[in-house]
CSV table of N, CA and C in Angstrom, one decimal:
chain,number,residue,atom,x,y,z
A,296,MET,N,98.1,14.0,64.1
A,296,MET,CA,97.7,13.6,62.8
A,296,MET,C,98.5,12.5,62.3
A,297,ASN,N,97.8,11.5,61.7
A,297,ASN,CA,98.5,10.3,61.2
A,297,ASN,C,99.2,10.6,59.9
A,298,GLU,N,100.4,10.1,59.7
A,298,GLU,CA,101.2,10.2,58.5
A,298,GLU,C,100.6,9.3,57.4
A,299,PRO,N,100.4,9.7,56.2
A,299,PRO,CA,99.8,8.8,55.2
A,299,PRO,C,100.7,7.6,54.9
A,300,ARG,N,100.1,6.5,54.6
A,300,ARG,CA,100.9,5.3,54.3
A,300,ARG,C,101.6,5.6,53.0
A,301,ARG,N,102.7,4.9,52.8
A,301,ARG,CA,103.5,5.1,51.6
A,301,ARG,C,103.3,3.9,50.6
A,302,LEU,N,103.4,4.2,49.3
A,302,LEU,CA,103.3,3.2,48.3
A,302,LEU,C,104.6,2.5,48.2
A,303,HIS,N,104.7,1.3,48.8
A,303,HIS,CA,106.0,0.5,48.9
A,303,HIS,C,106.2,-0.4,47.7
A,304,ASP,N,105.2,-1.1,47.2
A,304,ASP,CA,105.4,-2.1,46.2
A,304,ASP,C,105.2,-1.5,44.8
A,305,GLY,N,105.0,-0.2,44.7
A,305,GLY,CA,104.8,0.4,43.4
A,305,GLY,C,103.5,0.3,42.8
A,306,PHE,N,102.5,-0.2,43.5
A,306,PHE,CA,101.1,-0.4,42.9
A,306,PHE,C,100.1,-0.4,44.0
A,307,VAL,N,99.0,0.3,43.8
A,307,VAL,CA,97.8,0.2,44.6
A,307,VAL,C,96.6,0.0,43.7
A,308,PRO,N,95.9,-1.1,43.8
A,308,PRO,CA,94.8,-1.5,42.9
A,308,PRO,C,93.6,-0.6,43.1
A,309,GLY,N,92.8,-0.4,42.1
A,309,GLY,CA,91.5,0.3,42.1
A,309,GLY,C,91.6,1.7,41.6
A,310,ARG,N,90.5,2.3,41.4
A,310,ARG,CA,90.4,3.7,40.9
A,310,ARG,C,90.4,4.7,42.1
A,311,HIS,N,91.2,5.7,42.1
A,311,HIS,CA,91.4,6.6,43.2
A,311,HIS,C,91.5,8.0,42.7
A,312,LEU,N,91.0,9.0,43.4
A,312,LEU,CA,91.2,10.4,43.2
A,312,LEU,C,92.6,10.7,43.6
A,313,ILE,N,93.1,11.8,43.0
A,313,ILE,CA,94.4,12.3,43.4
A,313,ILE,C,94.1,13.4,44.5
A,314,ASP,N,94.5,13.1,45.7
A,314,ASP,CA,94.2,14.1,46.8
A,314,ASP,C,95.1,15.3,46.8
A,315,ALA,N,96.3,15.1,46.4
A,315,ALA,CA,97.3,16.2,46.5
A,315,ALA,C,98.4,15.9,45.6
A,316,TYR,N,99.1,17.0,45.1
A,316,TYR,CA,100.3,16.8,44.3
A,316,TYR,C,101.3,17.9,44.7
A,317,GLY,N,102.5,17.7,44.4
A,317,GLY,CA,103.6,18.7,44.7
A,317,GLY,C,104.6,18.1,45.6
A,318,ASP,N,105.6,18.9,45.9
A,318,ASP,CA,106.7,18.4,46.8
A,318,ASP,C,107.3,17.1,46.3
A,319,GLY,N,107.3,17.0,45.0
A,319,GLY,CA,108.0,15.8,44.4
A,319,GLY,C,107.1,14.5,44.4
A,320,GLY,N,105.8,14.6,44.7
A,320,GLY,CA,105.0,13.4,44.7
A,320,GLY,C,103.5,13.7,44.7
A,321,PHE,N,102.8,12.7,45.1
A,321,PHE,CA,101.3,12.7,45.1
A,321,PHE,C,100.8,12.0,46.3
A,322,ARG,N,99.5,12.4,46.7
A,322,ARG,CA,98.8,11.7,47.7
A,322,ARG,C,97.5,11.2,47.1
A,323,PHE,N,97.1,9.9,47.4
A,323,PHE,CA,95.9,9.3,46.9
A,323,PHE,C,95.7,8.0,47.8
A,324,ALA,N,94.4,7.6,47.9
A,324,ALA,CA,94.1,6.4,48.6
A,324,ALA,C,94.7,6.3,50.0
A,325,GLU,N,94.8,7.4,50.7
A,325,GLU,CA,95.4,7.5,52.1
A,325,GLU,C,96.8,7.1,52.0
A,326,MET,N,97.5,7.3,50.9
A,326,MET,CA,98.9,6.9,50.7
A,326,MET,C,99.6,8.1,50.1
A,327,SER,N,100.9,8.1,50.2
A,327,SER,CA,101.7,9.1,49.5
A,327,SER,C,102.8,8.4,48.7
A,328,HIS,N,103.2,9.1,47.7
A,328,HIS,CA,104.3,8.5,46.8
A,328,HIS,C,105.1,9.6,46.3
A,329,ARG,N,106.4,9.5,46.5
A,329,ARG,CA,107.4,10.5,45.9
A,329,ARG,C,107.8,10.0,44.5
A,330,GLY,N,107.6,10.8,43.5
A,330,GLY,CA,108.0,10.5,42.2
A,330,GLY,C,106.7,10.5,41.3
A,331,SER,N,106.9,10.2,40.1
A,331,SER,CA,105.8,10.2,39.1
A,331,SER,C,104.9,9.0,39.2
A,332,ILE,N,103.7,9.1,38.7
A,332,ILE,CA,102.7,8.0,38.8
A,332,ILE,C,102.0,7.8,37.4
A,333,LEU,N,101.5,6.6,37.2
A,333,LEU,CA,100.5,6.3,36.2
A,333,LEU,C,99.3,5.9,36.9
A,334,VAL,N,98.2,6.6,36.5
A,334,VAL,CA,96.9,6.4,37.1
A,334,VAL,C,96.0,5.7,36.1
A,335,LEU,N,95.8,4.4,36.3
A,335,LEU,CA,95.1,3.5,35.3
A,335,LEU,C,93.8,3.0,35.9
A,336,PRO,N,93.0,2.4,35.0
A,336,PRO,CA,91.7,1.8,35.6
A,336,PRO,C,92.0,0.7,36.6
A,337,SER,N,93.1,0.0,36.4
A,337,SER,CA,93.5,-1.1,37.3
A,337,SER,C,94.1,-0.7,38.6
A,338,GLY,N,94.6,0.6,38.6
A,338,GLY,CA,95.2,1.1,39.8
A,338,GLY,C,96.2,2.1,39.5
A,339,ILE,N,96.9,2.6,40.6
A,339,ILE,CA,98.0,3.6,40.5
A,339,ILE,C,99.3,2.9,40.7
A,340,ARG,N,100.2,3.2,39.8
A,340,ARG,CA,101.6,2.6,39.9
A,340,ARG,C,102.6,3.7,39.8
A,341,ALA,N,103.8,3.4,40.4
A,341,ALA,CA,104.9,4.2,40.3
A,341,ALA,C,105.4,4.2,38.8
A,342,TRP,N,105.8,5.4,38.4
A,342,TRP,CA,106.2,5.6,37.0
A,342,TRP,C,107.6,6.2,36.9
A,343,ASP,N,108.5,5.5,36.3
A,343,ASP,CA,109.9,5.9,36.3
A,343,ASP,C,110.2,6.9,35.2
A,344,VAL,N,109.5,8.0,35.3
A,344,VAL,CA,109.6,9.1,34.3
A,344,VAL,C,109.8,10.4,35.1
A,345,ALA,N,110.8,11.2,34.9
A,345,ALA,CA,111.0,12.4,35.6
A,345,ALA,C,111.0,13.6,34.8
A,346,GLU,N,111.0,13.4,33.4
A,346,GLU,CA,110.9,14.6,32.5
A,346,GLU,C,110.1,14.2,31.3
A,347,ALA,N,109.5,15.1,30.6
A,347,ALA,CA,108.7,14.8,29.4
A,347,ALA,C,109.4,14.2,28.3
A,348,GLY,N,110.7,14.5,28.2
A,348,GLY,CA,111.5,13.9,27.1
A,348,GLY,C,111.6,12.4,27.2
A,349,ALA,N,111.4,11.8,28.4
A,349,ALA,CA,111.5,10.4,28.6
A,349,ALA,C,110.2,9.6,28.4
A,350,ILE,N,109.1,10.4,28.0
A,350,ILE,CA,107.8,9.7,27.7
A,350,ILE,C,107.9,9.1,26.2
A,351,ASP,N,107.9,7.8,26.2
A,351,ASP,CA,107.9,7.1,24.9
A,351,ASP,C,107.0,5.9,24.9
A,352,ARG,N,107.0,5.1,23.9
A,352,ARG,CA,106.1,3.9,23.9
A,352,ARG,C,106.4,3.0,25.1
A,353,SER,N,107.6,2.8,25.4
A,353,SER,CA,108.0,1.9,26.5
A,353,SER,C,107.4,2.5,27.8
A,354,ALA,N,107.5,3.8,28.0
A,354,ALA,CA,106.9,4.4,29.3
A,354,ALA,C,105.4,4.3,29.3
A,355,LEU,N,104.8,4.2,28.1
A,355,LEU,CA,103.3,4.2,28.1
A,355,LEU,C,102.7,2.8,27.8
A,356,ARG,N,103.6,1.7,27.8
A,356,ARG,CA,103.1,0.4,27.6
A,356,ARG,C,102.0,0.0,28.6
A,357,PRO,N,102.1,0.3,29.9
A,357,PRO,CA,101.0,0.0,30.8
A,357,PRO,C,99.6,0.6,30.4
A,358,VAL,N,99.7,1.8,29.8
A,358,VAL,CA,98.4,2.4,29.3
A,358,VAL,C,97.9,1.6,28.1
A,359,GLN,N,98.8,1.3,27.2
A,359,GLN,CA,98.4,0.5,26.0
A,359,GLN,C,97.8,-0.9,26.4
A,360,ALA,N,98.3,-1.5,27.5
A,360,ALA,CA,97.8,-2.8,28.0
A,360,ALA,C,96.4,-2.7,28.5
A,361,GLU,N,95.9,-1.5,28.9
A,361,GLU,CA,94.6,-1.3,29.3
A,361,GLU,C,93.8,-0.4,28.3
A,362,ALA,N,94.2,-0.5,27.1
A,362,ALA,CA,93.5,0.4,26.0
A,362,ALA,C,92.0,0.3,26.0
A,363,GLY,N,91.5,-0.9,26.2
A,363,GLY,CA,90.0,-1.1,26.1
A,363,GLY,C,89.3,-0.4,27.2
A,364,ALA,N,90.0,-0.1,28.3
A,364,ALA,CA,89.3,0.6,29.4
A,364,ALA,C,89.7,2.1,29.5
A,365,VAL,N,90.5,2.6,28.5
A,365,VAL,CA,91.0,4.0,28.5
A,365,VAL,C,90.7,4.6,27.1
A,366,GLU,N,89.8,5.7,27.2
A,366,GLU,CA,89.5,6.4,26.0
A,366,GLU,C,90.4,7.7,25.9
A,367,LEU,N,90.8,8.2,27.1
A,367,LEU,CA,91.6,9.4,27.1
A,367,LEU,C,92.7,9.3,28.1
A,368,LEU,N,93.9,9.7,27.6
A,368,LEU,CA,95.1,9.7,28.5
A,368,LEU,C,95.5,11.2,28.7
A,369,LEU,N,95.5,11.6,30.0
A,369,LEU,CA,95.9,12.9,30.4
A,369,LEU,C,97.4,12.8,30.8
A,370,VAL,N,98.2,13.6,30.2
A,370,VAL,CA,99.7,13.6,30.5
A,370,VAL,C,100.0,14.9,31.1
A,371,GLY,N,100.5,14.8,32.4
A,371,GLY,CA,101.0,16.0,33.1
A,371,GLY,C,102.5,16.1,32.9
A,372,THR,N,103.0,17.1,32.2
A,372,THR,CA,104.4,17.1,31.9
A,372,THR,C,105.2,18.0,32.8
A,373,GLY,N,104.7,18.2,34.0
A,373,GLY,CA,105.5,19.0,35.0
A,373,GLY,C,104.9,20.4,35.1
A,374,LEU,N,105.8,21.4,35.3
A,374,LEU,CA,105.4,22.8,35.5
A,374,LEU,C,105.1,23.4,34.1
A,375,ASP,N,105.7,22.9,33.1
A,375,ASP,CA,105.6,23.4,31.7
A,375,ASP,C,104.9,22.4,30.9
A,376,ILE,N,104.1,22.9,29.9
A,376,ILE,CA,103.5,22.0,28.9
A,376,ILE,C,104.5,21.6,27.8
A,377,VAL,N,104.7,20.4,27.6
A,377,VAL,CA,105.7,19.9,26.7
A,377,VAL,C,105.0,19.0,25.7
A,378,PRO,N,104.8,19.4,24.4
A,378,PRO,CA,104.1,18.5,23.5
A,378,PRO,C,104.8,17.2,23.3
A,379,LEU,N,104.0,16.1,23.1
A,379,LEU,CA,104.6,14.8,22.8
A,379,LEU,C,104.8,14.7,21.3
A,380,PRO,N,105.8,13.8,20.9
A,380,PRO,CA,106.0,13.7,19.5
A,380,PRO,C,104.8,13.2,18.7
A,381,PRO,N,104.7,13.6,17.4
A,381,PRO,CA,103.6,13.1,16.6
A,381,PRO,C,103.5,11.6,16.4
A,382,ASP,N,104.6,10.9,16.4
A,382,ASP,CA,104.5,9.5,16.2
A,382,ASP,C,104.0,8.8,17.5
A,383,LEU,N,104.2,9.4,18.7
A,383,LEU,CA,103.7,8.8,19.9
A,383,LEU,C,102.2,9.1,20.0
A,384,ARG,N,101.8,10.3,19.5
A,384,ARG,CA,100.3,10.6,19.5
A,384,ARG,C,99.6,9.6,18.5
A,385,ALA,N,100.2,9.4,17.4
A,385,ALA,CA,99.6,8.5,16.4
A,385,ALA,C,99.5,7.1,16.9
A,386,TRP,N,100.6,6.6,17.7
A,386,TRP,CA,100.5,5.3,18.3
A,386,TRP,C,99.4,5.1,19.3
A,387,LEU,N,99.2,6.2,20.1
A,387,LEU,CA,98.1,6.1,21.0
A,387,LEU,C,96.8,6.1,20.3
A,388,ARG,N,96.6,6.9,19.3
A,388,ARG,CA,95.4,7.0,18.5
A,388,ARG,C,95.1,5.6,17.9
A,389,GLN,N,96.2,4.9,17.4
A,389,GLN,CA,96.0,3.6,16.8
A,389,GLN,C,95.5,2.6,17.8
A,390,ASN,N,95.8,2.9,19.1
A,390,ASN,CA,95.3,2.0,20.2
A,390,ASN,C,93.9,2.5,20.7
A,391,GLY,N,93.3,3.5,20.1
A,391,GLY,CA,92.0,4.0,20.5
A,391,GLY,C,92.0,4.9,21.7
A,392,ILE,N,93.2,5.5,21.9
A,392,ILE,CA,93.4,6.3,23.1
A,392,ILE,C,93.6,7.8,22.7
A,393,GLY,N,92.7,8.7,23.1
A,393,GLY,CA,92.9,10.1,22.9
A,393,GLY,C,94.0,10.6,23.9
A,394,LEU,N,94.5,11.8,23.6
A,394,LEU,CA,95.6,12.3,24.4
A,394,LEU,C,95.4,13.8,24.6
A,395,ASP,N,95.6,14.2,25.8
A,395,ASP,CA,95.6,15.7,26.2
A,395,ASP,C,96.8,15.9,27.1
A,396,VAL,N,97.7,16.8,26.7
A,396,VAL,CA,98.9,17.1,27.4
A,396,VAL,C,98.7,18.5,28.1
A,397,MET,N,99.1,18.6,29.4
A,397,MET,CA,99.0,19.8,30.1
A,397,MET,C,99.9,19.8,31.3
A,398,GLN,N,100.0,20.8,32.1
A,398,GLN,CA,100.8,20.9,33.3
A,398,GLN,C,100.3,19.8,34.3
A,399,THR,N,101.1,19.3,35.1
A,399,THR,CA,100.8,18.2,36.0
A,399,THR,C,99.6,18.5,36.9
A,400,GLY,N,99.6,19.7,37.5
A,400,GLY,CA,98.5,20.1,38.3
A,400,GLY,C,97.1,20.1,37.6
A,401,ALA,N,97.1,20.7,36.4
A,401,ALA,CA,95.9,20.7,35.6
A,401,ALA,C,95.5,19.3,35.2
A,402,ALA,N,96.4,18.4,34.9
A,402,ALA,CA,96.1,17.0,34.6
A,402,ALA,C,95.5,16.3,35.8
A,403,ALA,N,96.0,16.5,36.9
A,403,ALA,CA,95.5,15.8,38.1
A,403,ALA,C,94.1,16.3,38.4
A,404,ARG,N,93.9,17.6,38.3
A,404,ARG,CA,92.5,18.1,38.6
A,404,ARG,C,91.5,17.6,37.5
A,405,THR,N,91.9,17.6,36.3
A,405,THR,CA,91.1,17.1,35.2
A,405,THR,C,90.8,15.7,35.3
A,406,TYR,N,91.8,14.9,35.7
A,406,TYR,CA,91.6,13.5,36.0
A,406,TYR,C,90.5,13.3,37.0
A,407,ASN,N,90.6,14.0,38.1
A,407,ASN,CA,89.6,13.8,39.2
A,407,ASN,C,88.2,14.1,38.7
A,408,ILE,N,88.0,15.2,37.9
A,408,ILE,CA,86.7,15.5,37.4
A,408,ILE,C,86.2,14.4,36.5
A,409,LEU,N,87.0,14.0,35.5
A,409,LEU,CA,86.5,12.9,34.6
A,409,LEU,C,86.3,11.6,35.3
A,410,MET,N,87.1,11.3,36.2
A,410,MET,CA,86.9,10.0,36.9
A,410,MET,C,85.6,10.0,37.7
A,411,ALA,N,85.3,11.2,38.3
A,411,ALA,CA,84.1,11.3,39.1
A,411,ALA,C,82.9,11.2,38.2
A,412,GLU,N,83.1,11.5,36.9
A,412,GLU,CA,82.0,11.4,35.9
A,412,GLU,C,82.0,10.0,35.3
A,413,ASN,N,82.8,9.1,35.8
A,413,ASN,CA,82.9,7.7,35.4
A,413,ASN,C,83.4,7.5,34.0
A,414,ARG,N,84.2,8.4,33.5
A,414,ARG,CA,84.8,8.4,32.2
A,414,ARG,C,85.9,7.4,32.1
A,415,LYS,N,86.2,6.9,30.9
A,415,LYS,CA,87.4,6.0,30.7
A,415,LYS,C,88.6,6.8,30.6
A,416,VAL,N,89.2,7.2,31.7
A,416,VAL,CA,90.3,8.1,31.7
A,416,VAL,C,91.5,7.5,32.4
A,417,ALA,N,92.7,7.9,32.0
A,417,ALA,CA,94.0,7.5,32.7
A,417,ALA,C,94.8,8.7,32.7
A,418,ALA,N,95.8,8.7,33.6
A,418,ALA,CA,96.7,9.9,33.7
A,418,ALA,C,98.2,9.4,33.9
A,419,ALA,N,99.1,10.1,33.2
A,419,ALA,CA,100.5,9.9,33.3
A,419,ALA,C,101.0,11.2,33.9
A,420,LEU,N,101.4,11.2,35.2
A,420,LEU,CA,101.7,12.5,35.9
A,420,LEU,C,103.2,12.5,36.3
A,421,ILE,N,103.9,13.5,35.8
A,421,ILE,CA,105.3,13.7,36.2
A,421,ILE,C,105.2,14.6,37.5
A,422,ALA,N,105.9,14.1,38.5
A,422,ALA,CA,106.0,14.8,39.8
A,422,ALA,C,106.6,16.2,39.7
A,423,VAL,N,106.1,17.1,40.4
A,423,VAL,CA,106.6,18.5,40.5
A,423,VAL,C,107.0,18.8,41.9
A,424,ALA,N,107.9,19.8,42.0
A,424,ALA,CA,108.4,20.2,43.3
A,424,ALA,C,107.3,21.0,44.0
């Protein structure tokens, strides 16, 4: 069995389903990545966030940059659901982006469903062990 290619440059263009998650990373587009990811309409990129408390405007700037193509952001906060601060929710809303926070596994599965329906969805997924 061939080992999946690894995400070396931190970005793979295009829309892709999340094939697997866990063990500290994700599989998608016949690649694997250890660590958290941002799944955007432009592609999937490495995301330097390891815990929900680190999610702020700076961490979500790439989502804001694609606001016209994103109506809903799914945030996977790891094994536990961690609410995001009201000011961050308001900032996303001001950019026309809805927000749904859930466990990472649920967020990955929900992203796949909505993407298959061709919805304007993005995901910010914190890696889980």
